[in-house]
Amino acid sequence: MKFLHLLVATLFFTAFQSHSQVHVDQITHNSKERYITTTIGYPVPGTYAPLNQKQPITVLNPDGTGFIQADDLSKQKINWGIECTDEGVAVFKEGFNSASYTFWYRPNDSEEWYYSQFSIHFAKKKMFLMGERVKVYEDYNVQ
């Protein structure tokens, strides 16, 4: 009987853990602790490129990895995330038909974190990364 209770409890906690909050990572920048996530309720992962150009691009993978391509087309692997609270709620500034976030990234060959702007323009259905790279997205949250 105790085995059955233990089995049920284990299954319950395993199922609960797999459906819990978004994944949050803690980073340090200028001796200050910050939190980042890759999940903000919009499809952030994808390929970003300057308007009407195919390169240079930035690729953000759902797992927080990716790469940034420089103007000379060299690629630098990165880890990335959007600033959030320690509970995983994205921190943003609301604008007229837009939201602005802080995008954090760290080149794989460095321990230093860098930040830039990430914004979503809802009416245009576009996401802007670092001010110049853009991705068109579909909003599946619209009712």
mmCIF file of C-alpha atoms in Angstrom:
data_model
loop_
_atom_site.group_PDB
_atom_site.id
_atom_site.type_symbol
_atom_site.label_atom_id
_atom_site.label_comp_id
_atom_site.label_asym_id
_atom_site.label_seq_id
_atom_site.Cartn_x
_atom_site.Cartn_y
_atom_site.Cartn_z
ATOM 1 C CA MET A 1 0.000 0.000 0.000
ATOM 2 C CA LYS A 2 2.839 2.378 0.855
ATOM 3 C CA PHE A 3 4.409 1.562 -2.496
ATOM 4 C CA LEU A 4 1.203 2.564 -4.293
ATOM 5 C CA HIS A 5 1.050 5.883 -2.410
ATOM 6 C CA LEU A 6 4.703 6.548 -3.200
ATOM 7 C CA LEU A 7 4.131 5.745 -6.880
ATOM 8 C CA VAL A 8 1.115 8.069 -7.114
ATOM 9 C CA ALA A 9 2.959 10.871 -5.319
ATOM 10 C CA THR A 10 5.986 10.491 -7.599
ATOM 11 C CA LEU A 11 3.819 10.581 -10.724
ATOM 12 C CA PHE A 12 1.956 13.621 -9.423
ATOM 13 C CA PHE A 13 5.135 15.602 -8.700
ATOM 14 C CA THR A 14 6.709 14.590 -12.015
ATOM 15 C CA ALA A 15 3.637 15.740 -13.951
ATOM 16 C CA PHE A 16 3.422 18.947 -11.905
ATOM 17 C CA GLN A 17 7.099 19.760 -12.499
ATOM 18 C CA SER A 18 6.859 19.213 -16.283
ATOM 19 C CA HIS A 19 3.945 21.680 -16.542
ATOM 20 C CA SER A 20 5.335 24.330 -14.216
ATOM 21 C CA GLN A 21 6.569 27.856 -14.919
ATOM 22 C CA VAL A 22 8.790 28.925 -17.779
ATOM 23 C CA HIS A 23 12.505 28.259 -17.480
ATOM 24 C CA VAL A 24 14.427 31.141 -15.863
ATOM 25 C CA ASP A 25 18.220 31.583 -15.820
ATOM 26 C CA GLN A 26 20.110 33.879 -13.472
ATOM 27 C CA ILE A 27 22.934 35.972 -14.963
ATOM 28 C CA THR A 28 25.329 38.549 -13.526
ATOM 29 C CA HIS A 29 26.104 41.871 -15.214
ATOM 30 C CA ASN A 30 28.176 44.572 -13.466
ATOM 31 C CA SER A 31 27.862 42.677 -10.174
ATOM 32 C CA LYS A 32 24.059 42.777 -10.377
ATOM 33 C CA GLU A 33 21.931 39.638 -10.570
ATOM 34 C CA ARG A 34 19.377 39.539 -13.386
ATOM 35 C CA TYR A 35 16.987 36.920 -14.714
ATOM 36 C CA ILE A 36 16.323 35.881 -18.309
ATOM 37 C CA THR A 37 13.928 33.587 -20.127
ATOM 38 C CA THR A 38 13.267 32.564 -23.716
ATOM 39 C CA THR A 39 9.497 32.343 -23.227
ATOM 40 C CA ILE A 40 7.465 35.574 -23.176
ATOM 41 C CA GLY A 41 4.214 34.550 -24.851
ATOM 42 C CA TYR A 42 5.326 35.552 -28.361
ATOM 43 C CA PRO A 43 7.404 33.560 -30.880
ATOM 44 C CA VAL A 44 10.802 35.155 -30.180
ATOM 45 C CA PRO A 45 12.933 32.286 -31.573
ATOM 46 C CA GLY A 46 13.623 32.525 -35.291
ATOM 47 C CA THR A 47 15.751 34.306 -37.881
ATOM 48 C CA TYR A 48 16.197 38.079 -37.821
ATOM 49 C CA ALA A 49 17.690 40.053 -40.740
ATOM 50 C CA PRO A 50 17.882 43.721 -41.783
ATOM 51 C CA LEU A 51 14.835 44.905 -43.762
ATOM 52 C CA ASN A 52 14.915 43.761 -47.399
ATOM 53 C CA GLN A 53 18.221 41.903 -46.897
ATOM 54 C CA LYS A 54 19.107 38.241 -46.486
ATOM 55 C CA GLN A 55 22.259 38.798 -44.414
ATOM 56 C CA PRO A 56 23.687 39.449 -41.880
ATOM 57 C CA ILE A 57 21.299 37.453 -39.732
ATOM 58 C CA THR A 58 20.731 36.559 -36.114
ATOM 59 C CA VAL A 59 19.286 33.137 -35.309
ATOM 60 C CA LEU A 60 17.644 32.551 -31.920
ATOM 61 C CA ASN A 61 16.863 28.947 -31.001
ATOM 62 C CA PRO A 62 14.092 28.067 -28.513
ATOM 63 C CA ASP A 63 16.630 26.573 -26.077
ATOM 64 C CA GLY A 64 18.458 29.891 -25.562
ATOM 65 C CA THR A 65 21.276 29.254 -28.015
ATOM 66 C CA GLY A 66 21.878 30.767 -31.448
ATOM 67 C CA PHE A 67 24.307 32.953 -33.352
ATOM 68 C CA ILE A 68 24.854 36.528 -34.455
ATOM 69 C CA GLN A 69 26.308 37.202 -37.878
ATOM 70 C CA ALA A 70 28.455 40.329 -38.187
ATOM 71 C CA ASP A 71 28.525 42.673 -41.188
ATOM 72 C CA ASP A 72 31.531 40.722 -42.536
ATOM 73 C CA LEU A 73 29.249 37.606 -42.328
ATOM 74 C CA SER A 74 31.350 35.937 -39.610
ATOM 75 C CA LYS A 75 29.217 34.058 -37.075
ATOM 76 C CA GLN A 76 29.463 34.170 -33.310
ATOM 77 C CA LYS A 77 27.625 31.542 -31.244
ATOM 78 C CA ILE A 78 25.614 32.984 -28.358
ATOM 79 C CA ASN A 79 23.367 32.214 -25.420
ATOM 80 C CA TRP A 80 20.409 34.574 -25.135
ATOM 81 C CA GLY A 81 17.331 35.523 -23.141
ATOM 82 C CA ILE A 82 14.788 38.261 -22.481
ATOM 83 C CA GLU A 83 14.961 40.000 -19.092
ATOM 84 C CA CYS A 84 12.310 38.818 -16.658
ATOM 85 C CA THR A 85 11.528 38.633 -12.956
ATOM 86 C CA ASP A 86 12.787 35.747 -10.852
ATOM 87 C CA GLU A 87 9.354 34.188 -11.403
ATOM 88 C CA GLY A 88 9.683 34.286 -15.214
ATOM 89 C CA VAL A 89 7.446 37.284 -15.983
ATOM 90 C CA ALA A 90 8.978 39.303 -18.819
ATOM 91 C CA VAL A 91 9.940 42.892 -17.977
ATOM 92 C CA PHE A 92 8.833 45.342 -20.691
ATOM 93 C CA LYS A 93 7.810 48.896 -21.448
ATOM 94 C CA GLU A 94 4.468 49.273 -23.128
ATOM 95 C CA GLY A 95 4.220 51.674 -26.048
ATOM 96 C CA PHE A 96 1.458 52.545 -28.478
ATOM 97 C CA ASN A 97 0.847 49.205 -30.220
ATOM 98 C CA SER A 98 4.287 47.953 -29.155
ATOM 99 C CA ALA A 99 6.311 46.511 -26.305
ATOM 100 C CA SER A 100 10.020 46.961 -25.652
ATOM 101 C CA TYR A 101 12.136 44.365 -23.844
ATOM 102 C CA THR A 102 15.784 43.998 -22.855
ATOM 103 C CA PHE A 103 17.541 41.312 -24.909
ATOM 104 C CA TRP A 104 20.558 39.751 -23.189
ATOM 105 C CA TYR A 105 23.215 37.693 -24.982
ATOM 106 C CA ARG A 106 26.602 36.199 -24.200
ATOM 107 C CA PRO A 107 29.057 35.009 -26.851
ATOM 108 C CA ASN A 108 30.090 31.418 -26.138
ATOM 109 C CA ASP A 109 33.759 32.422 -25.981
ATOM 110 C CA SER A 110 33.105 35.062 -23.297
ATOM 111 C CA GLU A 111 31.816 35.325 -19.746
ATOM 112 C CA GLU A 112 30.444 38.854 -20.304
ATOM 113 C CA TRP A 113 26.733 39.462 -20.919
ATOM 114 C CA TYR A 114 25.659 42.225 -23.319
ATOM 115 C CA TYR A 115 22.244 43.770 -23.767
ATOM 116 C CA SER A 116 20.285 45.369 -26.557
ATOM 117 C CA GLN A 117 16.708 46.261 -27.364
ATOM 118 C CA PHE A 118 14.066 43.793 -28.492
ATOM 119 C CA SER A 119 10.684 45.181 -29.510
ATOM 120 C CA ILE A 120 7.394 43.827 -30.784
ATOM 121 C CA HIS A 121 5.207 45.978 -33.029
ATOM 122 C CA PHE A 122 1.787 44.394 -32.820
ATOM 123 C CA ALA A 123 0.012 46.207 -35.674
ATOM 124 C CA LYS A 124 2.853 45.465 -38.120
ATOM 125 C CA LYS A 125 3.338 41.901 -36.799
ATOM 126 C CA LYS A 126 7.090 42.483 -36.663
ATOM 127 C CA MET A 127 9.773 41.901 -34.053
ATOM 128 C CA PHE A 128 12.908 44.031 -34.053
ATOM 129 C CA LEU A 129 16.196 42.871 -32.564
ATOM 130 C CA MET A 130 19.093 45.257 -31.932
ATOM 131 C CA GLY A 131 17.173 47.987 -33.722
ATOM 132 C CA GLU A 132 17.858 46.823 -37.266
ATOM 133 C CA ARG A 133 17.135 43.120 -37.571
ATOM 134 C CA VAL A 134 13.519 42.143 -38.042
ATOM 135 C CA LYS A 135 11.306 39.075 -38.124
ATOM 136 C CA VAL A 136 7.680 38.898 -39.263
ATOM 137 C CA TYR A 137 5.536 36.760 -36.962
ATOM 138 C CA GLU A 138 2.051 35.304 -36.720
ATOM 139 C CA ASP A 139 0.071 36.154 -33.614
ATOM 140 C CA TYR A 140 -1.791 33.024 -32.568
ATOM 141 C CA ASN A 141 -3.060 34.726 -29.387
ATOM 142 C CA VAL A 142 -5.521 36.961 -31.270
ATOM 143 C CA GLN A 143 -9.155 36.068 -30.652
#
